[in-house]
């Protein structure tokens, strides 16, 4: 296979560049990411449809990764219960070295094949679930071992990789190959590859959860009341959707029913108790 992610940067003498030159050239490379993802949209769509089907039947999604990609998957996962009001445990991460060591950047753990299978067994990953392996190189032993376990046990799996024709893609039922070219700093896959991975996580979680009914119109109607900003946003959302004019009345409904969706469901059968003209 061709390891594009390890090829020399298109730029040289970086230490001689001015701040203006560095930022302009990094930005120039970053612009390539969205176009590379666009080419892979058919692969992404196929994988997301398979994930949606599993989750609709009560299964779970697992991101399986190491390094930058694995850590980015954790950041995606932790925001979803509050943003979309889903239960914890629907979308999960299996990170090399364990989530509890997220900030330690235990890069050596990406070679620990046994850790992948141990963690999958601990989470009781089974054929009702879907596993997405994340690996810029497409060769990470931790990820490859986990996906091989999936194939042996009949667990549907996909991947997001940044090199063509990789072992991880070959092991996946739904491979997604996003080939962006060499990094600005040779081999530093935390840059364009990391950007691509973050964009893909956004696509997967947002698309699937919209399809599962966690968004109405374009509004986060299931968002949890985690702080004053969200309470204010939810109150104004309820006023817009319901026609209630009084902010305090709408806020009380939001706090009582804990999100916009529940408040709107209440209003459908209890409109006689609400003064919409205040």
Coordinates of C-alpha atoms in Angstrom, one line a residue:
X1 CA 0.0 0.0 0.0
X2 CA 1.0 3.6 -0.5
X3 CA 1.4 5.5 2.8
X4 CA 0.5 9.0 1.6
X5 CA 0.4 10.2 5.2
X6 CA 4.1 9.5 5.6
X7 CA 5.2 11.2 2.3
X8 CA 7.3 14.3 2.5
X9 CA 5.6 17.7 2.9
X10 CA 5.0 19.7 -0.2
X11 CA 6.8 22.5 1.7
X12 CA 10.3 22.8 2.9
X13 CA 12.4 25.0 5.1
X14 CA 9.5 25.6 7.4
X15 CA 11.7 27.1 10.0
X16 CA 12.6 29.9 7.6
X17 CA 9.0 30.9 6.9
X18 CA 7.4 34.0 8.4
X19 CA 4.2 33.7 10.5
X20 CA 2.3 35.0 7.5
X21 CA 3.8 32.3 5.2
X22 CA 3.2 29.5 7.7
X23 CA -0.4 30.3 8.4
X24 CA -1.2 30.9 4.7
X25 CA 0.4 27.6 3.7
X26 CA -1.3 25.6 6.5
X27 CA -4.6 27.2 5.5
X28 CA -4.0 26.2 1.9
X29 CA -3.5 22.6 2.9
X30 CA -6.6 22.6 5.2
X31 CA -8.7 23.7 2.2
X32 CA -8.1 20.3 0.7
X33 CA -9.8 18.4 3.5
X34 CA -13.4 19.2 2.6
X35 CA -12.8 18.3 -1.1
X36 CA -11.2 15.0 -0.1
X37 CA -14.2 14.2 2.1
X38 CA -16.6 15.1 -0.7
X39 CA -15.0 12.4 -2.9
X40 CA -15.7 9.8 -0.1
X41 CA -19.3 10.8 0.6
X42 CA -20.8 7.7 -1.1
X43 CA -18.7 5.5 1.2
X44 CA -19.7 7.6 4.2
X45 CA -23.4 7.4 3.3
X46 CA -23.3 3.6 3.0
X47 CA -21.7 3.3 6.4
X48 CA -24.0 5.8 8.1
X49 CA -27.1 4.0 6.8
X50 CA -25.8 0.8 8.3
X51 CA -25.1 2.5 11.6
X52 CA -28.6 4.0 11.6
X53 CA -30.2 0.6 11.0
X54 CA -28.3 -0.9 14.0
X55 CA -29.2 2.0 16.3
X56 CA -32.8 1.9 15.3
X57 CA -32.9 -1.7 16.4
X58 CA -31.4 -0.9 19.8
X59 CA -27.8 -1.5 19.0
X60 CA -24.8 0.7 19.9
X61 CA -22.1 2.5 18.0
X62 CA -18.5 2.1 19.0
X63 CA -15.6 4.2 17.7
X64 CA -12.3 2.2 17.9
X65 CA -9.2 4.3 17.7
X66 CA -5.8 5.4 19.0
X67 CA -3.8 8.6 18.9
X68 CA -5.5 11.8 17.5
X69 CA -8.4 10.0 15.9
X70 CA -9.2 8.0 19.0
X71 CA -9.1 11.1 21.2
X72 CA -11.3 13.1 18.8
X73 CA -13.9 10.3 18.8
X74 CA -14.1 10.7 22.6
X75 CA -14.7 14.4 22.3
X76 CA -17.5 13.7 19.9
X77 CA -19.1 11.1 22.1
X78 CA -19.1 13.1 25.3
X79 CA -21.1 16.0 23.8
X80 CA -23.9 13.9 22.4
X81 CA -26.0 13.1 25.5
X82 CA -26.3 16.8 26.4
X83 CA -26.8 18.0 22.8
X84 CA -29.3 15.5 21.7
X85 CA -30.7 14.1 25.0
X86 CA -29.6 10.5 24.2
X87 CA -28.8 8.0 26.9
X88 CA -25.1 7.4 27.7
X89 CA -23.9 4.1 26.3
X90 CA -25.6 4.4 22.9
X91 CA -22.4 5.9 21.3
X92 CA -19.2 4.8 22.8
X93 CA -15.4 4.9 22.3
X94 CA -12.8 2.2 22.7
X95 CA -9.5 4.2 23.0
X96 CA -6.1 2.6 23.0
X97 CA -5.0 2.7 26.6
X98 CA -8.5 3.5 27.8
X99 CA -10.6 6.7 28.0
X100 CA -9.3 7.2 31.6
X101 CA -5.9 8.0 30.1
X102 CA -7.2 10.3 27.4
X103 CA -4.9 13.3 28.2
X104 CA -1.8 11.2 28.6
X105 CA -1.4 10.5 24.8
X106 CA -0.2 6.9 25.3
X107 CA 0.9 6.6 21.7
X108 CA 2.7 3.3 22.4
X109 CA -0.7 1.7 23.2
X110 CA -1.6 1.8 19.5
X111 CA 0.5 -1.4 19.1
X112 CA -1.4 -3.2 21.9
X113 CA -3.6 -5.7 20.0
X114 CA -4.7 -7.5 23.1
X115 CA -6.0 -4.2 24.6
X116 CA -8.5 -3.9 21.8
X117 CA -10.0 -7.3 22.3
X118 CA -10.0 -6.9 26.1
X119 CA -11.9 -3.6 25.9
X120 CA -14.4 -5.0 23.3
X121 CA -15.1 -7.9 25.6
X122 CA -15.5 -5.6 28.6
X123 CA -18.1 -3.6 26.7
X124 CA -19.7 -6.9 25.4
X125 CA -19.6 -5.7 21.8
X126 CA -21.9 -8.0 19.9
X127 CA -23.6 -8.4 16.5
X128 CA -26.3 -6.0 17.5
X129 CA -23.7 -3.2 17.5
X130 CA -21.6 -1.4 14.9
X131 CA -17.8 -0.6 15.2
X132 CA -16.0 2.2 13.3
X133 CA -12.2 1.9 13.3
X134 CA -10.3 5.2 13.1
X135 CA -6.7 5.2 11.8
X136 CA -5.0 7.8 9.7
X137 CA -2.4 5.2 8.5
X138 CA -4.9 2.4 8.0
X139 CA -2.4 0.0 9.7
X140 CA -2.8 0.7 13.4
X141 CA -2.4 -2.7 15.2
X142 CA -4.9 -1.8 18.0
X143 CA -7.6 -0.9 15.4
X144 CA -6.8 -3.8 13.1
X145 CA -7.1 -6.3 15.9
X146 CA -10.5 -5.0 17.0
X147 CA -11.8 -5.1 13.4
X148 CA -10.5 -8.6 12.9
X149 CA -12.4 -9.6 16.0
X150 CA -15.5 -8.0 14.5
X151 CA -15.2 -10.1 11.3
X152 CA -14.7 -13.3 13.3
X153 CA -17.8 -12.7 15.5
X154 CA -20.1 -11.3 12.8
X155 CA -20.1 -7.7 14.1
X156 CA -20.7 -5.1 11.4
X157 CA -17.7 -2.7 11.1
X158 CA -16.5 0.2 9.1
X159 CA -13.5 2.5 9.2
X160 CA -12.2 5.9 8.4
X161 CA -8.6 5.9 7.1
X162 CA -6.4 8.4 5.2
X163 CA -4.3 6.0 3.0
X164 CA -5.5 4.0 0.0
X165 CA -5.7 0.2 0.0
X166 CA -4.9 -0.3 3.7
X167 CA -5.3 -3.5 5.8
X168 CA -7.9 -1.8 8.0
X169 CA -10.0 -0.9 4.9
X170 CA -9.7 -4.4 3.6
X171 CA -10.9 -5.8 7.0
X172 CA -13.9 -3.4 7.1
X173 CA -17.4 -4.1 5.8
X174 CA -17.8 -0.3 5.2
X175 CA -14.4 1.2 4.4
X176 CA -14.2 5.0 4.1
X177 CA -10.9 6.2 2.6
X178 CA -10.2 10.0 2.7
X179 CA -6.9 10.6 1.0
X180 CA -5.7 14.1 1.6
X181 CA -2.0 14.0 0.6
X182 CA 1.1 14.7 2.7
X183 CA 0.8 16.7 5.9
X184 CA 2.3 20.2 6.2
X185 CA 4.7 18.9 8.7
X186 CA 5.8 15.5 7.4
X187 CA 4.0 12.7 9.1
X188 CA 2.1 14.9 11.5
X189 CA -1.4 13.3 11.1
X190 CA -2.8 15.4 13.9
X191 CA -3.2 18.1 11.2
X192 CA -5.2 17.4 8.0
X193 CA -6.0 13.9 8.9
X194 CA -7.2 15.0 12.4
X195 CA -9.3 17.8 10.7
X196 CA -10.9 15.2 8.4
X197 CA -11.6 12.9 11.3
X198 CA -13.3 15.6 13.3
X199 CA -15.4 16.6 10.3
X200 CA -16.4 12.9 9.7
X201 CA -17.3 12.4 13.4
X202 CA -19.6 15.5 13.2
X203 CA -21.2 14.1 10.0
X204 CA -21.8 10.6 11.5
X205 CA -23.2 11.6 14.9
X206 CA -25.2 14.5 13.6
X207 CA -26.7 12.7 10.6
X208 CA -27.6 9.5 12.5
X209 CA -29.1 11.3 15.5
X210 CA -31.2 13.5 13.2
X211 CA -32.4 10.4 11.5
X212 CA -33.3 8.9 14.9
X213 CA -35.5 11.9 15.6
X214 CA -33.4 13.9 18.0
X215 CA -33.8 17.1 15.9
X216 CA -37.0 18.8 14.7
X217 CA -36.9 21.4 12.0
X218 CA -33.4 22.5 12.6
X219 CA -33.7 22.7 16.4
X220 CA -32.1 20.8 19.2
X221 CA -35.4 20.1 20.9
X222 CA -34.0 17.4 23.1
X223 CA -31.0 19.4 24.4
X224 CA -30.5 19.0 28.2
X225 CA -30.6 22.0 30.5
X226 CA -27.0 22.0 31.4
X227 CA -26.5 25.7 32.0
X228 CA -28.2 29.1 31.8
X229 CA -27.3 29.6 28.2
X230 CA -29.1 26.4 27.2
X231 CA -32.1 27.2 29.4
X232 CA -32.4 30.6 27.7
X233 CA -32.0 29.1 24.2
X234 CA -34.6 26.4 25.0
X235 CA -37.0 29.0 26.4
X236 CA -36.8 31.1 23.2
X237 CA -37.1 28.0 21.1
X238 CA -40.3 27.0 22.9
X239 CA -41.7 30.6 22.5
X240 CA -41.0 30.4 18.8
X241 CA -42.5 26.9 18.3
X242 CA -45.5 27.3 20.6
X243 CA -46.5 31.0 20.2
X244 CA -46.2 31.7 23.9
X245 CA -45.4 35.4 24.4
X246 CA -44.3 35.4 28.0
X247 CA -40.7 34.5 28.6
X248 CA -41.2 33.6 32.3
X249 CA -44.1 31.3 31.5
X250 CA -42.1 29.6 28.8
X251 CA -39.0 29.2 31.0
X252 CA -41.1 27.6 33.8
X253 CA -42.4 25.1 31.3
X254 CA -38.9 24.3 30.1
X255 CA -37.6 23.8 33.6
X256 CA -40.6 21.7 34.6
X257 CA -40.5 19.4 31.5
X258 CA -36.7 19.4 31.1
X259 CA -36.5 20.1 27.3
X260 CA -38.4 21.6 24.4
X261 CA -39.7 18.3 23.1
X262 CA -41.4 17.4 26.4
X263 CA -42.8 20.9 26.8
X264 CA -44.3 20.8 23.3
X265 CA -45.8 17.4 24.0
X266 CA -47.4 18.7 27.2
X267 CA -48.8 21.8 25.4
X268 CA -50.5 19.6 22.8
X269 CA -52.9 18.3 25.4
X270 CA -52.9 21.1 28.0
X271 CA -53.3 24.3 26.0
X272 CA -56.2 25.4 28.2
X273 CA -53.8 26.0 31.1
X274 CA -51.5 28.3 29.0
X275 CA -52.1 32.0 28.4
X276 CA -50.5 32.5 24.9
X277 CA -51.4 36.2 24.8
X278 CA -49.3 37.4 27.7

